[in-house]
Coordinates of C-alpha atoms and ligand atoms in Angstrom, one line a residue:
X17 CA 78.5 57.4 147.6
X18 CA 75.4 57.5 145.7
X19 CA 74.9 56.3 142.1
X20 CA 74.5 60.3 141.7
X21 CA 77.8 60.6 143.0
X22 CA 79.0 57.2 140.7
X23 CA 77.9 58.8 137.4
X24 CA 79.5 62.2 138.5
X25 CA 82.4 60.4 139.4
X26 CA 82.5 58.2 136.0
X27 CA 81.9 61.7 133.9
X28 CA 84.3 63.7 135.6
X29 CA 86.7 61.1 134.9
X30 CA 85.7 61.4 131.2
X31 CA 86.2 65.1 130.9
X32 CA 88.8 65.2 132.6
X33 CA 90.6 62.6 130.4
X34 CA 89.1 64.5 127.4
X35 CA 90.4 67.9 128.7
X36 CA 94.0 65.6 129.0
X37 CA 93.3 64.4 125.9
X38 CA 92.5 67.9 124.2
X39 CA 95.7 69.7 125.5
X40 CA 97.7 66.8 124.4
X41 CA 96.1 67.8 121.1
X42 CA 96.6 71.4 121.2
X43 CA 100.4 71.4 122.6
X44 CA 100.8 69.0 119.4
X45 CA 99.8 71.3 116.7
X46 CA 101.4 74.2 118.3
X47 CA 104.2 72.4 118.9
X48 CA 103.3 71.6 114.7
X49 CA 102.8 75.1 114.0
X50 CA 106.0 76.1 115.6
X51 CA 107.9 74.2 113.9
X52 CA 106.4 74.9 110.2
X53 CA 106.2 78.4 110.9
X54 CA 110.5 77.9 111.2
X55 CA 110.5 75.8 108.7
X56 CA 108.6 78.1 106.0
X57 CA 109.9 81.0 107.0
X58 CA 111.3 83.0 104.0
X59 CA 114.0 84.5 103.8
X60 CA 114.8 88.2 104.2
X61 CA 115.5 89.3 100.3
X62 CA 112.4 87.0 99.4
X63 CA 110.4 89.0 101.7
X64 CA 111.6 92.3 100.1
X65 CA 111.2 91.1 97.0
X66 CA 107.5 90.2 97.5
X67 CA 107.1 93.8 99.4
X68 CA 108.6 95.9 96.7
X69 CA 107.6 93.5 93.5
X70 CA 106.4 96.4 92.0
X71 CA 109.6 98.6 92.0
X72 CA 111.6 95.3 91.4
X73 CA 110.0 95.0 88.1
X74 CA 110.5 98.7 87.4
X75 CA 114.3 98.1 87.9
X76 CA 114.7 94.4 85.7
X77 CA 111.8 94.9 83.2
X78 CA 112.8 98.8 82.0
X79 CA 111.9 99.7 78.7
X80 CA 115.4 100.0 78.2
X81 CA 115.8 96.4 78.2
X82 CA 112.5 95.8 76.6
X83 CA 113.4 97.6 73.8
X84 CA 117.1 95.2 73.6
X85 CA 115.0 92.1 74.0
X86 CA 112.3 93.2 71.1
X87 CA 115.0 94.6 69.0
X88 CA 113.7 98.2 68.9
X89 CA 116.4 99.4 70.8
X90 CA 117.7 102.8 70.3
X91 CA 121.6 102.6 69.0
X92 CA 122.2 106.0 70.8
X93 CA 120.7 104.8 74.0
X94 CA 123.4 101.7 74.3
X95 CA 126.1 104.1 73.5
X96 CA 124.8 106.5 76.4
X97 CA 124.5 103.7 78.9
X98 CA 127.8 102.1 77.7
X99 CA 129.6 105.0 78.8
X100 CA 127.9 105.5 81.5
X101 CA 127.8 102.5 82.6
X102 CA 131.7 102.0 82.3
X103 CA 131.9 105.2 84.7
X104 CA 129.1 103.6 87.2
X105 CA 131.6 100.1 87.0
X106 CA 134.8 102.0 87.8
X107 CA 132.9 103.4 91.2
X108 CA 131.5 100.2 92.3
X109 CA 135.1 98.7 92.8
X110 CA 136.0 100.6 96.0
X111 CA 132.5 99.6 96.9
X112 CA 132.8 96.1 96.3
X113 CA 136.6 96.1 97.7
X114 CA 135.5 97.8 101.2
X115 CA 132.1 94.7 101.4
X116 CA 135.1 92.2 100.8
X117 CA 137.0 93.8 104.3
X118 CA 134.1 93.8 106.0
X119 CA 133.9 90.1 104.5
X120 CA 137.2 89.0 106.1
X121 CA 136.1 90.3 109.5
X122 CA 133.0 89.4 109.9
X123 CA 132.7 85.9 108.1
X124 CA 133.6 82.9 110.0
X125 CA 134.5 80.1 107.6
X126 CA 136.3 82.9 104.7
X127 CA 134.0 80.9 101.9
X128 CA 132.2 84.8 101.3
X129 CA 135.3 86.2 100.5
X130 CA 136.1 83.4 98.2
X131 CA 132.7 84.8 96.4
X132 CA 133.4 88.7 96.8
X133 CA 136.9 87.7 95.5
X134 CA 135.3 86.0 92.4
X135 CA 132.7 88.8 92.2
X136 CA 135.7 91.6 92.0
X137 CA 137.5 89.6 89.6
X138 CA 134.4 89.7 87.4
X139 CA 134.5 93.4 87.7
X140 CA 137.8 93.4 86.2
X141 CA 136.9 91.6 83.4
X142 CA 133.4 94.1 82.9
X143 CA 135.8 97.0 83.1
X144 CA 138.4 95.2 79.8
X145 CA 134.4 94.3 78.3
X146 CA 133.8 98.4 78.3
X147 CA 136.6 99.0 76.5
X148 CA 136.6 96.7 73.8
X149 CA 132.8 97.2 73.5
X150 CA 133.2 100.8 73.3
X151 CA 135.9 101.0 71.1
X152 CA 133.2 98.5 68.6
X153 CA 131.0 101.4 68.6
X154 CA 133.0 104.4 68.6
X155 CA 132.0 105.7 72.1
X156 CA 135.4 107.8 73.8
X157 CA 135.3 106.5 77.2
X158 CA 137.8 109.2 78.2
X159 CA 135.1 112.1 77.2
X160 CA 132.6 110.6 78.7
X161 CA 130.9 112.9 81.1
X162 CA 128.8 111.3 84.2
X163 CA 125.4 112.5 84.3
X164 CA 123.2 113.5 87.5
X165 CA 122.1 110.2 87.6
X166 CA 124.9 108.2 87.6
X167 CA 127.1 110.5 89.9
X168 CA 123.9 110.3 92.7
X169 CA 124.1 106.6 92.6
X170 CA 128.3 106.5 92.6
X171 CA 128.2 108.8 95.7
X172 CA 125.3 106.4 97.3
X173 CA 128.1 104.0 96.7
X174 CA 130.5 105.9 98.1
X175 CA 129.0 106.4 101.2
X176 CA 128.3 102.9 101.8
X177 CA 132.3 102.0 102.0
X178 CA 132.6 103.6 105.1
X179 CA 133.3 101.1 108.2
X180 CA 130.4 102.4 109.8
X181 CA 128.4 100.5 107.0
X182 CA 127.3 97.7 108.8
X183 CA 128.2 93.9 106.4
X184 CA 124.7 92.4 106.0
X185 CA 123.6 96.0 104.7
X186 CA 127.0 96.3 102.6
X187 CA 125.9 92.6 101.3
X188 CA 122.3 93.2 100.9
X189 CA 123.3 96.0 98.2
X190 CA 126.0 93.9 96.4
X191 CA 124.0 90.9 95.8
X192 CA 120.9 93.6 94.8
X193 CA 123.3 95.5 92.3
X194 CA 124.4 92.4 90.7
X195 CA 121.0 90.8 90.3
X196 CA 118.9 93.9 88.7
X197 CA 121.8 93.3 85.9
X198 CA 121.4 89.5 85.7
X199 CA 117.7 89.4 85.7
X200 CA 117.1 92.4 83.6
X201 CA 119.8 90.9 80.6
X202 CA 118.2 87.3 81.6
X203 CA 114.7 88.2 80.8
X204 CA 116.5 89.8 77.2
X205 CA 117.5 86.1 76.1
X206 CA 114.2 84.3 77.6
X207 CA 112.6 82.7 74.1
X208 CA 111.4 84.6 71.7
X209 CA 113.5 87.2 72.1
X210 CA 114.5 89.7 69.1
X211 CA 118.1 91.0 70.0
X212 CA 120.2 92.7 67.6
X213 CA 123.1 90.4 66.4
X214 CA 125.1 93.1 68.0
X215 CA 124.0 93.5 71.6
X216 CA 123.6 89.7 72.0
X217 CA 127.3 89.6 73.5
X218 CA 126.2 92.6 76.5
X219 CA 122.6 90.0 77.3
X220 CA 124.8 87.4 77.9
X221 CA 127.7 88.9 79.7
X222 CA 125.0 89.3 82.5
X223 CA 122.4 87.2 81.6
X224 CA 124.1 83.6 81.0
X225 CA 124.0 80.7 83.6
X226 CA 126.9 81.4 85.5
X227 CA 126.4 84.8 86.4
X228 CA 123.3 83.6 88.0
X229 CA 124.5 81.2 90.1
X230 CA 127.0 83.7 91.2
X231 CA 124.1 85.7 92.0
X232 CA 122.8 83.4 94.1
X233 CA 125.9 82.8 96.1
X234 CA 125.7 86.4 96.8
X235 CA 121.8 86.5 98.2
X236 CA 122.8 83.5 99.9
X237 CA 125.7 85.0 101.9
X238 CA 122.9 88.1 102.1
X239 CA 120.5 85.9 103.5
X240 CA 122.7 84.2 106.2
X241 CA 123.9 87.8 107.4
X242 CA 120.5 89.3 107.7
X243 CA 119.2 86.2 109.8
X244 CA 121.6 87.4 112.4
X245 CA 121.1 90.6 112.1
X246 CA 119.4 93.2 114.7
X247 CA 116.1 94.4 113.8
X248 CA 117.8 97.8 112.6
X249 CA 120.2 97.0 110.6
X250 CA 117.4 94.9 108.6
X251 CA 115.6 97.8 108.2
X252 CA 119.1 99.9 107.4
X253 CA 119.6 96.9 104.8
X254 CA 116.0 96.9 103.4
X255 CA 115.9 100.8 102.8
X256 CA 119.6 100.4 101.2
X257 CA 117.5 97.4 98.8
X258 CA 115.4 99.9 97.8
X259 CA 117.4 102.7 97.2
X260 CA 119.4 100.4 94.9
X261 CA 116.6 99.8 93.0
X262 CA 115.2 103.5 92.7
X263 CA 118.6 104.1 91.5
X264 CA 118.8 101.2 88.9
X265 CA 115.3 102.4 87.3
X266 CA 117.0 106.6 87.5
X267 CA 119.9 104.9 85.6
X268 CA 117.9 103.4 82.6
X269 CA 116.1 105.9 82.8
X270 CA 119.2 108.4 82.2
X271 CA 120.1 105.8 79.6
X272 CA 116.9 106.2 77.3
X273 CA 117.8 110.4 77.8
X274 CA 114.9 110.5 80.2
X275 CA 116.8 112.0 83.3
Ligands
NSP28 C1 124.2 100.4 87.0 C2 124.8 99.0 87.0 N1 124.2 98.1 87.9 C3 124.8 96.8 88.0 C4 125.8 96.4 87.2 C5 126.4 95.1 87.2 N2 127.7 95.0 87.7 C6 126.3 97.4 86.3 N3 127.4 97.2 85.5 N4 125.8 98.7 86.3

């Protein structure tokens, strides 16, 4: 063997140790990268909610509730959405009652039923809040006659109880009904706020502390479901999102007499 040969010998060693060494490195951070890109993965509804910010805002920062949270509200406007609002509530009981089946059949451990129980029990309790509310400011809830928008949205409700409906998309549009209210009448009591003594009562029926972490039981239970879903049915679920919230901004916007 020449000293030629020697060195060649000696530097092939060392290249191929670096090479080694370099895919040692590289299987490392992938191996890194792999791992981080589970760990930070988001979750569905945050990823919806970062694609459709702007239409999110639409739905929870109306000039509806702008107008409750600076005080300029319209008196006629609350009375319109009271009723109409006591109409939408009585249709989103079947709704809620066909997501708690789907609950019991599809949910292993029976701790989201426990929540859709509590969420229907709430609903009950909204429905005796209409009436006592409406009677305070003279609004007949037995003449109270549904409007185009409100009926579109009850029969988009309607549709969804059907078995067909798969339970991560039934979930998906719970948890989104519920949380346009919470952080809409949430952002009414942030500081500074100007409500009128008399509609402080309806910002903290949805906005207080509870109802948001109820809320967040529900997008938990969304979550959980969507991470098992199929590739359809996420889409299904994430067009469902959306419709909710075209159909929360067509309500306000029914509410201020603008639809
Ligand atoms: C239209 C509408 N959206 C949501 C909620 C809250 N349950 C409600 N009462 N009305």
């Amino acid at each position: 063997m020449s000293h030629l040969d020697g060195d060649y010998l000696a530097s092939s060693k060392l290249s191929q140790n670096k090479i080694v060494k370099e895919k040692e490195d590289m299987e490392e951070s992938t191996k890194k990268a792999v791992t981080e890109g589970v760990d930070c993965k988001i979750p569905v509804t945050e990823a919806w909610m970062r694609k459709h910010r702007l239409l999110y805002d639409g739905a929870t920062r109306h000039t509806f509730i702008r107008s409750i949270r600076d005080g300029s509200v319209d008196f006629s406007s609350f009375k319109r959405w009271l009723g109409q609002d006591y109409i939408f509530v009585r249709s989103f009981v079947p709704f809620v009652a066909s997501t708690l089946v789907k609950s019991s059949k599809e949910s292993g451990d029976g701790l989201d039923m426990e929540v859709i129980l509590g969420g229907m029990a709430s609903l009950n309790d909204e429905i005796n809040w209409f009436k006592n509310e409406a009677s305070k400011f003279h609004v007949s809830l037995t003449s109270v006659v549904p409007q185009k928008a409100n009926i579109k949205y009850c029969r988009f409700l309607e549709n969804l109880t059907s078995s067909e409906v798969e339970y991560p998309v039934a979930i998906s549009v719970f948890w989104a009904i519920e949380a346009v209210y919470q952080e809409s009448f949430a952002h009414c009591l942030e500081e500074g706020h100007k409500i009128p003594e008399e509609l402080q009562e309806t910002c903290e029926r949805w906005g207080n502390e509870a109802f948001g972490t109820y809320c967040k039981s529900l997008r938990e239970i969304a979550d959980r479901c969507l991470q098992k879903a199929s590739p359809e049915v996420i889409s299904k679920a994430e067009v469902s999102f959306l419709s909710v919230l075209e159909h929360e901004v067509d309500f306000w916007n029914m509410s201020v007499g603008e639809a």
